[in-house]
PDB file of C-alpha atoms in Angstrom:
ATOM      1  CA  UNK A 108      -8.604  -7.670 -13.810  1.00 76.00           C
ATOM      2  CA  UNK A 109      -9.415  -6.323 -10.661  1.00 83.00           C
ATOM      3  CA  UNK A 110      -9.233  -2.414  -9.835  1.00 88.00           C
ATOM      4  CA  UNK A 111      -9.387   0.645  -8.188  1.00 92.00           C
ATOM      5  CA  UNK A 112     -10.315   3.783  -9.253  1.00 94.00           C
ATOM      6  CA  UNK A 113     -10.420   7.209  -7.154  1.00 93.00           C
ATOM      7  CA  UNK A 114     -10.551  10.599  -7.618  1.00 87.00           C
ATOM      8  CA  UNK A 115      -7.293  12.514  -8.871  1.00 83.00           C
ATOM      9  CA  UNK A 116      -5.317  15.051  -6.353  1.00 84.00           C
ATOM     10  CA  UNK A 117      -4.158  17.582  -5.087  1.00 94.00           C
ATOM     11  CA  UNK A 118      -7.213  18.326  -3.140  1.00 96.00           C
ATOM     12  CA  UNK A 119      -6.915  21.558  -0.547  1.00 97.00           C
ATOM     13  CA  UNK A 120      -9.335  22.288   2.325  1.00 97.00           C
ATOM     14  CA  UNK A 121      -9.849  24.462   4.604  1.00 97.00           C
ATOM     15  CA  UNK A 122      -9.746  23.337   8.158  1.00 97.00           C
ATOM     16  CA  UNK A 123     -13.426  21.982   9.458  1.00 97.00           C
ATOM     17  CA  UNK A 124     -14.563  21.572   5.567  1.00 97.00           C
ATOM     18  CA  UNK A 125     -16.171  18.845   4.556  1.00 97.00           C
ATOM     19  CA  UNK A 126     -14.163  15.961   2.600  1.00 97.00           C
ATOM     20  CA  UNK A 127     -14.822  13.357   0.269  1.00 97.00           C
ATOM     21  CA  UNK A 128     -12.832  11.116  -1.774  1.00 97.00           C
ATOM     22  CA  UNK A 129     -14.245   9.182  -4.551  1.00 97.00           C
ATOM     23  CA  UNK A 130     -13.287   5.698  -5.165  1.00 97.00           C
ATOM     24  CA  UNK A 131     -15.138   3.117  -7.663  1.00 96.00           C
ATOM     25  CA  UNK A 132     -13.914  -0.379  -7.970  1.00 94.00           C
ATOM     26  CA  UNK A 133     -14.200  -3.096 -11.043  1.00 92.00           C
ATOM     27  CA  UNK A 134     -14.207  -6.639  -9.585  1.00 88.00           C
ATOM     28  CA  UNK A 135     -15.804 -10.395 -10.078  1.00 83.00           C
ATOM     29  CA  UNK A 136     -17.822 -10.787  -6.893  1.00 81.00           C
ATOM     30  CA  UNK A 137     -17.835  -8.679  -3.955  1.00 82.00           C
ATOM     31  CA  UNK A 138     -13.989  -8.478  -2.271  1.00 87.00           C
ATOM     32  CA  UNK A 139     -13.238  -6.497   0.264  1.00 89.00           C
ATOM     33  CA  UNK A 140     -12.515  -3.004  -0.119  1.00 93.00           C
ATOM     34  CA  UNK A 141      -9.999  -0.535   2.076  1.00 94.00           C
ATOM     35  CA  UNK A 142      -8.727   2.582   2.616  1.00 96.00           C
ATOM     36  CA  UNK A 143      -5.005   3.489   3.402  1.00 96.00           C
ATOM     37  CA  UNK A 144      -3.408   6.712   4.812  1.00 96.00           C
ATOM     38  CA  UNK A 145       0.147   7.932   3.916  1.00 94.00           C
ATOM     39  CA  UNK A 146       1.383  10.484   6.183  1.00 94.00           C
ATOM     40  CA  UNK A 147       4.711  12.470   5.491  1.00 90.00           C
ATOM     41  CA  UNK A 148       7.749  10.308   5.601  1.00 87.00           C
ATOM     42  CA  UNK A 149       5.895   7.366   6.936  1.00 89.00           C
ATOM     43  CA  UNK A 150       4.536   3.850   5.210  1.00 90.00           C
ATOM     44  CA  UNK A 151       0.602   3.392   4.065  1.00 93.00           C
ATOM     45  CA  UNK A 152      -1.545   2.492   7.235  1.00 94.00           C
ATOM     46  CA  UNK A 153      -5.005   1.242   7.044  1.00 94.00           C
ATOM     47  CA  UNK A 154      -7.479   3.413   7.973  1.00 97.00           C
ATOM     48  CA  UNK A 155     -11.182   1.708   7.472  1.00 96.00           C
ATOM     49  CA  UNK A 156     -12.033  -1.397   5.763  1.00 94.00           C
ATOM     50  CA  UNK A 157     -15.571  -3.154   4.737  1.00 94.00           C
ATOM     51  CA  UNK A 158     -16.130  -6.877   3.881  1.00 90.00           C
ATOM     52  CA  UNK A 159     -19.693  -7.102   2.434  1.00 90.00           C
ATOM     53  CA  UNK A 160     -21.983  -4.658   0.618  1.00 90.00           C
ATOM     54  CA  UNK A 161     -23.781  -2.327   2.528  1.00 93.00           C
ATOM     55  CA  UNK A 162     -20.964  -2.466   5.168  1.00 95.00           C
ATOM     56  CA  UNK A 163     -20.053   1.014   6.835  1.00 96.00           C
ATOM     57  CA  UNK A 164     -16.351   1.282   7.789  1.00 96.00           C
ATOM     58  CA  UNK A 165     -15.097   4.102   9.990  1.00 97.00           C
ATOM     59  CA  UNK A 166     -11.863   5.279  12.016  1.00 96.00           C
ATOM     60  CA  UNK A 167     -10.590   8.445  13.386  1.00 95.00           C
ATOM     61  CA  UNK A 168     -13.720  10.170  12.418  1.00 97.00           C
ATOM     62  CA  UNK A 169     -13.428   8.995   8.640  1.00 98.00           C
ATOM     63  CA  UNK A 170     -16.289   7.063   7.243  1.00 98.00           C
ATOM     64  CA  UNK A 171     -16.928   4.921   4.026  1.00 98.00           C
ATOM     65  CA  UNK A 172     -19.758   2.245   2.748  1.00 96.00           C
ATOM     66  CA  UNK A 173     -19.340  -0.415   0.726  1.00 96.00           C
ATOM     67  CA  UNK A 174     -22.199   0.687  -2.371  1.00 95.00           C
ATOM     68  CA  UNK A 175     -22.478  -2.191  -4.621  1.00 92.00           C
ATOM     69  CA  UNK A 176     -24.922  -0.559  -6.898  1.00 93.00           C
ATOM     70  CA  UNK A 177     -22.512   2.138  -7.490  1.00 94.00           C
ATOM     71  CA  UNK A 178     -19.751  -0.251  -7.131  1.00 94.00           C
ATOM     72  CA  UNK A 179     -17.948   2.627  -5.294  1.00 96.00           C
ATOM     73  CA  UNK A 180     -16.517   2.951  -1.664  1.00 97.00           C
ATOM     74  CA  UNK A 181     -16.469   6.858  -0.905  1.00 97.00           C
ATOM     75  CA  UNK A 182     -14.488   7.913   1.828  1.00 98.00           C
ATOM     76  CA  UNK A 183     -15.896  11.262   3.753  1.00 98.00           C
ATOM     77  CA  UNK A 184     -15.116  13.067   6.936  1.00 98.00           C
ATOM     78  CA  UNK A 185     -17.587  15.951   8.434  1.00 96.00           C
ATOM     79  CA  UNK A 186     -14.735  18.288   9.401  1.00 96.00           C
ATOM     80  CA  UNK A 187     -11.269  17.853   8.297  1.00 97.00           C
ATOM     81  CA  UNK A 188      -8.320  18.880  10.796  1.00 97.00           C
ATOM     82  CA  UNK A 189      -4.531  19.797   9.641  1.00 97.00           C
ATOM     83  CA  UNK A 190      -3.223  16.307  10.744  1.00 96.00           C
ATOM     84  CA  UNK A 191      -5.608  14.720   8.071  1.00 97.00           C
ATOM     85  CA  UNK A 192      -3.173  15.809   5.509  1.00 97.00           C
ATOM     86  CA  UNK A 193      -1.624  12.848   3.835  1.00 96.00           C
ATOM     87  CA  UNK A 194      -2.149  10.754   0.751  1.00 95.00           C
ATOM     88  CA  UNK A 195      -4.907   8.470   0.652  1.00 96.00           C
ATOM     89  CA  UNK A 196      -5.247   5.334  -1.225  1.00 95.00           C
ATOM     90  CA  UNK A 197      -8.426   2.951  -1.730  1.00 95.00           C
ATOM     91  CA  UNK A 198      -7.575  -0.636  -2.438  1.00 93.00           C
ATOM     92  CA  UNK A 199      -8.595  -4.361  -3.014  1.00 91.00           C
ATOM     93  CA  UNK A 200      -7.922  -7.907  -3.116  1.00 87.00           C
ATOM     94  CA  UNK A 201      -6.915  -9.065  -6.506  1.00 80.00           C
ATOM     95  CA  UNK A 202      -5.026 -12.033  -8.148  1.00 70.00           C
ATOM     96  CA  UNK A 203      -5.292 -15.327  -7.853  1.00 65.00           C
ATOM     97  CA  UNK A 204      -6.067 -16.370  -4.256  1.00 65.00           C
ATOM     98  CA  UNK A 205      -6.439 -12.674  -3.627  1.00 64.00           C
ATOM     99  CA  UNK A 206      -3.080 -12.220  -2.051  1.00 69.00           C
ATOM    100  CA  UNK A 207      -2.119  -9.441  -3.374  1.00 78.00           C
ATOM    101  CA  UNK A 208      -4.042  -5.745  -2.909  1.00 86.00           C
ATOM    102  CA  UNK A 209      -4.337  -3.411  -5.565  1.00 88.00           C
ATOM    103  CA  UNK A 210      -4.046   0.585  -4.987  1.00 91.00           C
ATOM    104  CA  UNK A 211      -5.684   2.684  -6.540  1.00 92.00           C
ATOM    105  CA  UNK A 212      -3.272   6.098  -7.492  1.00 92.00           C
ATOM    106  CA  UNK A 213      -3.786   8.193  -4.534  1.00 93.00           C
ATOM    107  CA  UNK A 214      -5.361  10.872  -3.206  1.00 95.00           C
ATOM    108  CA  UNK A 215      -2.998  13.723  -1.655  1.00 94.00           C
ATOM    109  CA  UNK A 216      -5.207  16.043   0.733  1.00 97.00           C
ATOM    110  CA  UNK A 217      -4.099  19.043   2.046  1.00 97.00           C
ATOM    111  CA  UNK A 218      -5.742  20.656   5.067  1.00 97.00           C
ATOM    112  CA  UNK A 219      -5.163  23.977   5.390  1.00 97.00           C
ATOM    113  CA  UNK A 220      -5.424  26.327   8.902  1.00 94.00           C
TER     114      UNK A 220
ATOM    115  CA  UNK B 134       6.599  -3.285  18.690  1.00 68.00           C
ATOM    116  CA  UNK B 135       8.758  -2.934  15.906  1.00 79.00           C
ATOM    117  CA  UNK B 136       6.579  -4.613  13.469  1.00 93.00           C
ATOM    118  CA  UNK B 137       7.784  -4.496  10.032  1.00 96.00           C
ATOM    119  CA  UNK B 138      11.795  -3.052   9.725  1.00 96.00           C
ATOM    120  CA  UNK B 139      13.212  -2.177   6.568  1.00 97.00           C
ATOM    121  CA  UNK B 140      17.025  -1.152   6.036  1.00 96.00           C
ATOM    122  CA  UNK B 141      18.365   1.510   4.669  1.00 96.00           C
ATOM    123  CA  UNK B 142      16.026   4.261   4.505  1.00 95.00           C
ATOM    124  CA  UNK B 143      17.672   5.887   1.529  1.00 96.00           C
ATOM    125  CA  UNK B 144      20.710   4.843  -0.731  1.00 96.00           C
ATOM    126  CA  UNK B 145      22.241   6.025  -4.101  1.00 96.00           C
ATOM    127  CA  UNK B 146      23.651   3.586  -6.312  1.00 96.00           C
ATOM    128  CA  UNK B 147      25.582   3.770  -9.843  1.00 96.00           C
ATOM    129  CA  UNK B 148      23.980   2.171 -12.683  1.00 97.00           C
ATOM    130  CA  UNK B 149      24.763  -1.145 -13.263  1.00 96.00           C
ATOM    131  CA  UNK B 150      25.072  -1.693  -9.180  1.00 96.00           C
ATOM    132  CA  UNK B 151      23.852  -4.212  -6.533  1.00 96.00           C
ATOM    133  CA  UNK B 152      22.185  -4.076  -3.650  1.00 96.00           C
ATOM    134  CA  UNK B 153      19.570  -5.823  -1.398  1.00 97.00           C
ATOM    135  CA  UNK B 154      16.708  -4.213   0.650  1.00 98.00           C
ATOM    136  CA  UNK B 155      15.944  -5.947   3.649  1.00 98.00           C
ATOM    137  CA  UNK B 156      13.167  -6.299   5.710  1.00 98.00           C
ATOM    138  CA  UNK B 157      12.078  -8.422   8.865  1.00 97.00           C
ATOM    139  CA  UNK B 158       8.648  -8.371  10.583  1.00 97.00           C
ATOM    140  CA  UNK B 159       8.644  -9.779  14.092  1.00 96.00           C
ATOM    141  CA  UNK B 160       4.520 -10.462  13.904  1.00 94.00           C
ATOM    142  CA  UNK B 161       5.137 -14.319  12.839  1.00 93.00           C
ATOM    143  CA  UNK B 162       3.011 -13.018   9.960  1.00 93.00           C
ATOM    144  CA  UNK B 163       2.911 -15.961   7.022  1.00 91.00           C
ATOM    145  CA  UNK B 164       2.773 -13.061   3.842  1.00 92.00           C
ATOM    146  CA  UNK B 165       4.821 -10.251   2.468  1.00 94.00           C
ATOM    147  CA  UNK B 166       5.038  -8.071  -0.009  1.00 94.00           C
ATOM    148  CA  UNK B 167       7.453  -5.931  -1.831  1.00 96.00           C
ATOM    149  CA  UNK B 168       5.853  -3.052  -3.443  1.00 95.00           C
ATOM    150  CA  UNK B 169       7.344   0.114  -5.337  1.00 96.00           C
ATOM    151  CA  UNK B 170       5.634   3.592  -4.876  1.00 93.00           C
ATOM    152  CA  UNK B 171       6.051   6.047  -8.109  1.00 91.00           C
ATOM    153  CA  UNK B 172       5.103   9.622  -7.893  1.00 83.00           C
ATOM    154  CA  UNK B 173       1.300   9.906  -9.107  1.00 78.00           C
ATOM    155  CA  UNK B 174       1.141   5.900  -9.854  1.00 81.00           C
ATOM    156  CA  UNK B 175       0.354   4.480  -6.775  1.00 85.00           C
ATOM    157  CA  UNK B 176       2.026   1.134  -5.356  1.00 91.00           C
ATOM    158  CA  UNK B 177       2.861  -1.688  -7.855  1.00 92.00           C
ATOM    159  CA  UNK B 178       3.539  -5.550  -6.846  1.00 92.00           C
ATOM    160  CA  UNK B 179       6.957  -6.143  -7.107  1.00 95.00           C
ATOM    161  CA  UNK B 180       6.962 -10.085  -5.586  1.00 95.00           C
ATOM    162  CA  UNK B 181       5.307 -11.792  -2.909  1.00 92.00           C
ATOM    163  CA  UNK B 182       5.509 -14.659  -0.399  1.00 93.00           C
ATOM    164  CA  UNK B 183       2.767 -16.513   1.472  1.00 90.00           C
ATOM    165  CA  UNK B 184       5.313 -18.383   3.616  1.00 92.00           C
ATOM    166  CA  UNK B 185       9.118 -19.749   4.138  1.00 94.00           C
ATOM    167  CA  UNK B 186      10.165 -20.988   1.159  1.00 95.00           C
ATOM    168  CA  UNK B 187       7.338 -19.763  -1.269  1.00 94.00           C
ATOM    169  CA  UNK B 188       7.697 -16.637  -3.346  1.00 95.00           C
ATOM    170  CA  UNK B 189       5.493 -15.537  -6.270  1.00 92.00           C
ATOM    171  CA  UNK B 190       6.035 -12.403  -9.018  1.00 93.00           C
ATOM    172  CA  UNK B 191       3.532  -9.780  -8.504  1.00 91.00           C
ATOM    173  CA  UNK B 192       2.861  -6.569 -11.394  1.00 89.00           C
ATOM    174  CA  UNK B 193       6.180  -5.680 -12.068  1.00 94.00           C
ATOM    175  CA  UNK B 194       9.344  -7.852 -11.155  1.00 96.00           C
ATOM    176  CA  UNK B 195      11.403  -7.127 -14.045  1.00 96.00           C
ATOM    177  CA  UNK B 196      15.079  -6.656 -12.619  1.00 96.00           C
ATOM    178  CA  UNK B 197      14.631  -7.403  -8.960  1.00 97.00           C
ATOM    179  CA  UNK B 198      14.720 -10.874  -7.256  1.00 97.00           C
ATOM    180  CA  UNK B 199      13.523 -12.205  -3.443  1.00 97.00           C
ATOM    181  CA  UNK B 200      14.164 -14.879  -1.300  1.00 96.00           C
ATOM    182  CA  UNK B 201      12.222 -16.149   1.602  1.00 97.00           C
ATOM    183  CA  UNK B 202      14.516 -18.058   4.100  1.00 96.00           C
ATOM    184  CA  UNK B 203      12.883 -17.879   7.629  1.00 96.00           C
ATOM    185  CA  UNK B 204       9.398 -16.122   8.394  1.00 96.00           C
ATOM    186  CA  UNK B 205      10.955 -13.166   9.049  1.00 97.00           C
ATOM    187  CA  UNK B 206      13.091 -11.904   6.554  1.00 97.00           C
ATOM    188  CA  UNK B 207      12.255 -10.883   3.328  1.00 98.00           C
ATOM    189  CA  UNK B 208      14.817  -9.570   1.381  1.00 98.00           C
ATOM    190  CA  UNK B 209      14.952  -7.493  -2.194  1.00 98.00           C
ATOM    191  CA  UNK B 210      17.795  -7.948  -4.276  1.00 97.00           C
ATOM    192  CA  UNK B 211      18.419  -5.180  -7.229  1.00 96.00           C
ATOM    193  CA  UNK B 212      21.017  -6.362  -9.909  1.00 89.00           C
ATOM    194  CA  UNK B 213      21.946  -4.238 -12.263  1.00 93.00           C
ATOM    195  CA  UNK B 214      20.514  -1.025 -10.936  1.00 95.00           C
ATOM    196  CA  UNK B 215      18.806   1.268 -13.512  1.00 96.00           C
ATOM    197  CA  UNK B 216      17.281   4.543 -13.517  1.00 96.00           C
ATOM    198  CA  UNK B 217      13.893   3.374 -13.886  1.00 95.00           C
ATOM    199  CA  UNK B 218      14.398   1.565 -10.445  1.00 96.00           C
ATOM    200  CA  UNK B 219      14.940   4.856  -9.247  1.00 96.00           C
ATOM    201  CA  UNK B 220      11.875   5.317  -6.496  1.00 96.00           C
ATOM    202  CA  UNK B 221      10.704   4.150  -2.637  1.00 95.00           C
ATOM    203  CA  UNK B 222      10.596   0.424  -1.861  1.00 97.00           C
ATOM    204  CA  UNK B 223       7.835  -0.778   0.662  1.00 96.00           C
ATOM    205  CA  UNK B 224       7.834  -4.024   2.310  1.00 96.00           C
ATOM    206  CA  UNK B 225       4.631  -5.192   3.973  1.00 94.00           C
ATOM    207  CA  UNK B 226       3.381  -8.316   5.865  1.00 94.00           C
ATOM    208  CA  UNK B 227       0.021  -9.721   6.811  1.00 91.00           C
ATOM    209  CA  UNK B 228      -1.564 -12.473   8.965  1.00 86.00           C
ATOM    210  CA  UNK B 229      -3.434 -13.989   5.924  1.00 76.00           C
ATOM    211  CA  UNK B 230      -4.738 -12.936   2.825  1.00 69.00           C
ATOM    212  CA  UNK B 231      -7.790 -10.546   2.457  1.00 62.00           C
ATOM    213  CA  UNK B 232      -9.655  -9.028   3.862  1.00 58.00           C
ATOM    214  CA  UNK B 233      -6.309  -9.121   6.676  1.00 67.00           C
ATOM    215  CA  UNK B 234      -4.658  -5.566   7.587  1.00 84.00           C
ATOM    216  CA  UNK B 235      -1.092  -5.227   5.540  1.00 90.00           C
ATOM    217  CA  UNK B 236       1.366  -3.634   7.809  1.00 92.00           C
ATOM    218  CA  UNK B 237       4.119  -1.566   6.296  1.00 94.00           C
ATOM    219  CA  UNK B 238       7.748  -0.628   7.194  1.00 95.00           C
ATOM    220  CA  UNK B 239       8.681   2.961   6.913  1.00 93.00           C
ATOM    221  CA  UNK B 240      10.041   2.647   2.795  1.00 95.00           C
ATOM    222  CA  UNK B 241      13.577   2.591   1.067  1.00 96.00           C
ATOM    223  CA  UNK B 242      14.129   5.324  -1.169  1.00 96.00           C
ATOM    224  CA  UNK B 243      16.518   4.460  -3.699  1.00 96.00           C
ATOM    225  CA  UNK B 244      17.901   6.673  -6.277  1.00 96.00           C
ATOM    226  CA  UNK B 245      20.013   5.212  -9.387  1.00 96.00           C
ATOM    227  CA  UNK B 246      22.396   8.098 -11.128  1.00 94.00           C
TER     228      UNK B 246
END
């Protein structure tokens, strides 16, 4: 079936580093593909999305493109800030009518002053 | 904007207990979602609804049951609580299926002794 793979945690930066998140994908045709952000205490929200190959989603500074060749949707900020720290998951449609959204594990990034 | 409202944040049952999680979303959105977060495993499926009336297993719904009276309301219902049930319950809802944004309520963390 359907899935998402990304990279395992914990990661820890240093504030202003550089971040990316890797995140490769098995599917039948070309679905959709997001990225969610857990903060502390709080439910996932979505944070970027694409729809088609080649499509660049970005939010809050956080970028990702939608690489069909490499059937992989990286997710990468220039310079990560201590509020980035949270758990971040990359996810797709799946299932029949494509109601449900599969997660991949998580990522849990630590940002450190 | 409350959006998606789940109740109670955190509860401790007895094996071999009862209880429903509830949730209500005031966004008149048609789909929800239960999903259960383990440590390191991502979210898993639990069941699904695409409108009143219609509700659908998802990856693992082994133990649990759902019920989908009115739009908003979504309720969980754990019978015979278990230690392996033991973990945080998120309910979601969406305007249609993907690519549409899931919205999530805060979680339920549930422990089973």
């Amino acid at each position: 079936g359907d899935s998402v793979t990304q990279m395992e945690g914990p990661v820890t930066l240093s504030e202003e580093a550089f971040l990316t998140i890797n995140c490769t994908y098995t599917a039948t045709g070309y679905p959709s593909l997001f990225w969610y952000v857990q903060y502390p205490g709080e439910g996932l929200q979505l944070l970027l999305k694409a729809t088609k190959a080649d499509d660049k989603g970005s939010n809050k500074g956080f970028e990702a493109t939608y690489r069909k060749e490499t059937t992989s949707f990286h997710l990468e900020k220039g310079s990560v800030q201590v509020s980035d720290s949270a758990v971040y998951f990359c996810a797709l449609p799946s299932g029949a009518g494509s109601y449900q959204l599969t997660f991949g594990k998580g990522t849990k990034l630590s940002v450190i002053p | 904007n409350a959006g998606v409202t789940q109740t109670p944040k955190f509860r401790i049952l007895k094996i071999g207990q009862s209880m429903t999680l509830q949730c209500t979303q005031d966004m008149n959105h048609n789909y929800m979602y239960w999903y259960r977060q383990d440590p390191g495993m991502g979210l898993k499926l639990i069941y699904y609804s695409v409108g009143a009336g219609i509700t659908d297993k998802g990856e693992v719904p082994n133990g649990y049951n759902v019920s989908r009276s009115t739009t908003e309301d979504f309720p969980l219902r754990l019978e015979l609580a278990a230690p392996s049930q033991t973990s945080v319950y998120f309910c979601a809802s969406s305007y249609d299926s993907f690519g549409g944004e899931l919205f999530f309520g805060e979680g339920s963390r549930l422990t089973v002794l």
